[in-house]
PDB file of C-alpha atoms in Angstrom:
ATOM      1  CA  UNK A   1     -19.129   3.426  -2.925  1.00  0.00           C
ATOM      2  CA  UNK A   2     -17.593   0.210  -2.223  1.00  0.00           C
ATOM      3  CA  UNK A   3     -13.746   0.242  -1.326  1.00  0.00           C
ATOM      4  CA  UNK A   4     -11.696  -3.119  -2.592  1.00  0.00           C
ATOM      5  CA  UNK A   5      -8.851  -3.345  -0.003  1.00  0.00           C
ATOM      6  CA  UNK A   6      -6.052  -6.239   0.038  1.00  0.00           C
ATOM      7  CA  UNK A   7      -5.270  -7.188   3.764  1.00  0.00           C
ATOM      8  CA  UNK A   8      -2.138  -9.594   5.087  1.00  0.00           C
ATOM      9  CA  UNK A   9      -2.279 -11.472   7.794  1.00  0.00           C
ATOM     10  CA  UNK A  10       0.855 -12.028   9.114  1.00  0.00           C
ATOM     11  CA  UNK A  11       1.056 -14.975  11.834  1.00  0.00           C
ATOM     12  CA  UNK A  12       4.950 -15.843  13.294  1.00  0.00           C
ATOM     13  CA  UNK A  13       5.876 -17.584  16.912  1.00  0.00           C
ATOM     14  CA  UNK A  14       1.959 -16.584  17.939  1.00  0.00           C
ATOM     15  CA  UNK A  15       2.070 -13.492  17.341  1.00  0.00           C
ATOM     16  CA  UNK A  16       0.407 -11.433  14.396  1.00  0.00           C
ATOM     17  CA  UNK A  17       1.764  -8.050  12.765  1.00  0.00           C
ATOM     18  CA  UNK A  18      -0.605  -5.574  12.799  1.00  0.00           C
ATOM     19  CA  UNK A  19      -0.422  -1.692  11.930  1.00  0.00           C
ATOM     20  CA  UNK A  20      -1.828   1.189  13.742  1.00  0.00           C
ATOM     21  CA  UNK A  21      -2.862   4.272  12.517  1.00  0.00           C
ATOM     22  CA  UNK A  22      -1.304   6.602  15.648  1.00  0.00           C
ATOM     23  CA  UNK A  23      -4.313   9.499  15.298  1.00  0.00           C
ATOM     24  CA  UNK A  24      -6.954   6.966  15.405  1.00  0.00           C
ATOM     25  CA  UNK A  25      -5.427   4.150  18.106  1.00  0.00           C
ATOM     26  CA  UNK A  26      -7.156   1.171  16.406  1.00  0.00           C
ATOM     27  CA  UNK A  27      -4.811  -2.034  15.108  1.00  0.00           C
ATOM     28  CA  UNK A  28      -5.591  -3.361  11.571  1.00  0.00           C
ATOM     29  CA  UNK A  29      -4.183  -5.763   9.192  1.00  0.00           C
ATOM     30  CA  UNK A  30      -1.349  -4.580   7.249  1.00  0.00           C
ATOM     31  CA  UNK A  31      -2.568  -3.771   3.518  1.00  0.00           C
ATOM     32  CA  UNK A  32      -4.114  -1.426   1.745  1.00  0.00           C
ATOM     33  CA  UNK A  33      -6.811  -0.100  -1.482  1.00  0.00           C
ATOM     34  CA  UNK A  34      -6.514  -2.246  -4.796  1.00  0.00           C
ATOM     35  CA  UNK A  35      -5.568   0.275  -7.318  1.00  0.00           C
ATOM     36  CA  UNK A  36      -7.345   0.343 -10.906  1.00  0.00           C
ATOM     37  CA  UNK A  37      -6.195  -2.326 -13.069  1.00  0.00           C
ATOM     38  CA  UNK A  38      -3.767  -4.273 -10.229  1.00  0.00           C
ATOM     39  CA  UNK A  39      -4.907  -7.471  -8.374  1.00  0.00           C
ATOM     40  CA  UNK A  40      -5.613  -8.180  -4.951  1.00  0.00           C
ATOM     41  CA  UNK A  41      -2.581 -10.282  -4.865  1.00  0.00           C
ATOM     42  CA  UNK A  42      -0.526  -7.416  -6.654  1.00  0.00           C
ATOM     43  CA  UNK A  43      -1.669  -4.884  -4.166  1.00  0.00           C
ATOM     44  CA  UNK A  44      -1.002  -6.965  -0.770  1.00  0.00           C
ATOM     45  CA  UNK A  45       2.645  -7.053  -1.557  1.00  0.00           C
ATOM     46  CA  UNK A  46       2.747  -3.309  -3.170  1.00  0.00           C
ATOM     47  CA  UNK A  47       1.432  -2.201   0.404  1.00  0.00           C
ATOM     48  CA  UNK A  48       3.409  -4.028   2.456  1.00  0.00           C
ATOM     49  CA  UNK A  49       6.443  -2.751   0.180  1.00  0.00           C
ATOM     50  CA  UNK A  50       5.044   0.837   1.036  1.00  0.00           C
ATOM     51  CA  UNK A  51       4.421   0.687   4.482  1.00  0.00           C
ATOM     52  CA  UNK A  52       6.557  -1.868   5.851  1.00  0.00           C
ATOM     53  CA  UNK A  53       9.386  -2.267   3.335  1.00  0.00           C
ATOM     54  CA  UNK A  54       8.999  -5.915   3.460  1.00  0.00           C
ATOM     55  CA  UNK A  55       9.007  -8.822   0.343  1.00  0.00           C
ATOM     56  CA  UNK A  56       6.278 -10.637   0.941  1.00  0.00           C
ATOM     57  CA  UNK A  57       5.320 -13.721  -0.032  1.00  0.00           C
ATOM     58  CA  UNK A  58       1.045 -15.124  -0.575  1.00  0.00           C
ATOM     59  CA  UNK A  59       0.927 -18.581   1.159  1.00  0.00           C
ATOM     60  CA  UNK A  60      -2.622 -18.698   1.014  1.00  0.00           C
ATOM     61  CA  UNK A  61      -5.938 -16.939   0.080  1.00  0.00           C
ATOM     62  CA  UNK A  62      -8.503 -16.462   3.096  1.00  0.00           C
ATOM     63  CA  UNK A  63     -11.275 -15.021   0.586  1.00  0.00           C
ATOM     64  CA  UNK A  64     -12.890 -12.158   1.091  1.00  0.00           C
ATOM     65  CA  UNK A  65     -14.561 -10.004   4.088  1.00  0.00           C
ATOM     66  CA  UNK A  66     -17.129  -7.699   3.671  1.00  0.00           C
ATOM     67  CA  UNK A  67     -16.932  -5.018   6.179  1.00  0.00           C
ATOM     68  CA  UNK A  68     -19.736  -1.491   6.516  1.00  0.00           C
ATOM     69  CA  UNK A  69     -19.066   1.026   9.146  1.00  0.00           C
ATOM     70  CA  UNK A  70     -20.603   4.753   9.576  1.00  0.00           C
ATOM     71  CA  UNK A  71     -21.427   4.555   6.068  1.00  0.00           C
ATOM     72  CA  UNK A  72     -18.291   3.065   4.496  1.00  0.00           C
ATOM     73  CA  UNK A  73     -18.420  -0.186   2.828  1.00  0.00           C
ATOM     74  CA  UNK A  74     -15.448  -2.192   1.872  1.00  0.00           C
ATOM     75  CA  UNK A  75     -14.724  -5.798   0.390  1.00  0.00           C
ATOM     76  CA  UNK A  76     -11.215  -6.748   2.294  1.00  0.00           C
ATOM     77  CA  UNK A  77      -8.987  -9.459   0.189  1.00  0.00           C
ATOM     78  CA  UNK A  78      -7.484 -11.683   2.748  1.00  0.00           C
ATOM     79  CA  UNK A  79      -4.178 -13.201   2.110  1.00  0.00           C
ATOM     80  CA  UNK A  80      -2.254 -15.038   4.586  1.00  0.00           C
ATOM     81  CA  UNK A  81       1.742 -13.968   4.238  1.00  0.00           C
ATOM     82  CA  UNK A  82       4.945 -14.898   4.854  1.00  0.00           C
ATOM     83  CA  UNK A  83       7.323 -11.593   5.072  1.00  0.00           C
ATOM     84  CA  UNK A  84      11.370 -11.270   4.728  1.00  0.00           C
ATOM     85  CA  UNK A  85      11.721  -9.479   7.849  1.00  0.00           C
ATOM     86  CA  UNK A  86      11.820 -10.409  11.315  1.00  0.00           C
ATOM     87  CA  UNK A  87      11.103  -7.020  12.781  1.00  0.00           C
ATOM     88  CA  UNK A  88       9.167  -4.634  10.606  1.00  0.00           C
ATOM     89  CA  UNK A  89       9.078  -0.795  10.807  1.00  0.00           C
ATOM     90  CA  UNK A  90       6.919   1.497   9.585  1.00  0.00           C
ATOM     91  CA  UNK A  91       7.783   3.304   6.771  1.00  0.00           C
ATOM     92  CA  UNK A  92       5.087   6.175   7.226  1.00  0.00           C
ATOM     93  CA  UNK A  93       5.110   8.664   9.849  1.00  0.00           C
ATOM     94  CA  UNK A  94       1.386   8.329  10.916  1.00  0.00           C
ATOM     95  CA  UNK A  95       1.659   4.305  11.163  1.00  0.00           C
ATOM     96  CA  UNK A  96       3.626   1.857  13.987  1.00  0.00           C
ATOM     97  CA  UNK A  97       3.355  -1.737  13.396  1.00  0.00           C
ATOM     98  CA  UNK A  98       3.960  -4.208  16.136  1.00  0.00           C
ATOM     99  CA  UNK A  99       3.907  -7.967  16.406  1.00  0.00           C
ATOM    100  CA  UNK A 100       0.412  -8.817  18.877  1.00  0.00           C
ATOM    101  CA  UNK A 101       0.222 -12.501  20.842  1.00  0.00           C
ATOM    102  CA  UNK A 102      -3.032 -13.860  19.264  1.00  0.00           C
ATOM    103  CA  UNK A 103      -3.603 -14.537  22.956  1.00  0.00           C
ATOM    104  CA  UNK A 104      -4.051 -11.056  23.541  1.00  0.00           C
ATOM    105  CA  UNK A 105      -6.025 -10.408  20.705  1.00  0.00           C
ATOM    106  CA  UNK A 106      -9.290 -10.384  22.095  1.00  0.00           C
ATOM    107  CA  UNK A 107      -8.681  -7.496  24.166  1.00  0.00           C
ATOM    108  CA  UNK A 108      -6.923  -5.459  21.666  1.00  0.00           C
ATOM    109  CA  UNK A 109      -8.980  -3.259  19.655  1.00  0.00           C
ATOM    110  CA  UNK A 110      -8.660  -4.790  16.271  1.00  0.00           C
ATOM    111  CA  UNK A 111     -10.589  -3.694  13.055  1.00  0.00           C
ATOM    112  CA  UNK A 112     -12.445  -5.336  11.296  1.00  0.00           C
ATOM    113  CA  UNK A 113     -13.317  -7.369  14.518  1.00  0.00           C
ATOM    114  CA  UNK A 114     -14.289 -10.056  11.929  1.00  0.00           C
ATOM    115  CA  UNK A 115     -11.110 -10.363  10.149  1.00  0.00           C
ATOM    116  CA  UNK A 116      -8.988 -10.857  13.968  1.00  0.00           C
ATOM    117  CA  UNK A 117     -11.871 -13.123  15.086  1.00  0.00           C
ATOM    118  CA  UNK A 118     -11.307 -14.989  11.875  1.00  0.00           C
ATOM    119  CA  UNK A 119      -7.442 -15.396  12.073  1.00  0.00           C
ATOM    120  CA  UNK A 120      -8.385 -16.274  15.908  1.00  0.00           C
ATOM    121  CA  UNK A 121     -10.527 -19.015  14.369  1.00  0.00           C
ATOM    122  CA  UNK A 122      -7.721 -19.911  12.444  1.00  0.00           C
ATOM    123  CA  UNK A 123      -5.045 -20.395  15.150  1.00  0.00           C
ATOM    124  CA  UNK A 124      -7.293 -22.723  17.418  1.00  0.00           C
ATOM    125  CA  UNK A 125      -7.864 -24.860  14.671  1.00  0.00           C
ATOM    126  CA  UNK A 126      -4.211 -25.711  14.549  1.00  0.00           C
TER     127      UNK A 126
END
């Protein structure tokens, strides 16, 4: 089965916000499943809402990432976003979120690899 998440990437002062699931150690991108009936666009800002308590605002779509690991499959909706809070905290028990240098990102065990070697990309382009 083929999951449809929405992901945010979050880029301020060269740094990006990323989210941590504490029982598994791995960073992602802030986001989350696209429920029946709701859009990408509707579900990057519901998530951040949930787990962050943020507003968030789509500055730009990335497109999508495909992404197949032990047997999962998922099709990750990229969005970059601007949020309405400098310093975002977790609003669920089992996540921390933290602001990562992009410098330091290619030691930090990010996941999907291809999505933080994408927004990577991204910053040395600019």
């Amino acid at each position: 089965m083929t999951e449809l998440i929405a992901r945010a990437v979050v880029l301020r002062d060269g740094a990006v916000l990323l989210v941590q699931e504490r029982a598994v150690g791995y960073w992602f991108f802030p986001g989350g499943h696209v429920e029946q009936g709701e859009t990408p666009e509707d579900a990057v800002r519901r998530e951040l809402r949930e787990e962050l308590d943020v507003g968030a605002t789509i500055t730009a779509r990335w497109g999508e990432l495909e992404n197949r690991w032990d047997g999962h499959h998922e099709i990750n909706h990229v969005f970059a976003v601007r949020i309405d809070a400098a310093d975002p905290v977790s609003q669920e028990p089992h996540l921390a979120a933290g602001w990562h240098r992009l410098e330091d990102l290619d030691d930090t065990d990010v996941r999907p690899r291809r999505l933080a070697d994408l927004v990577l990309a991204h910053a040395r382009r600019r």
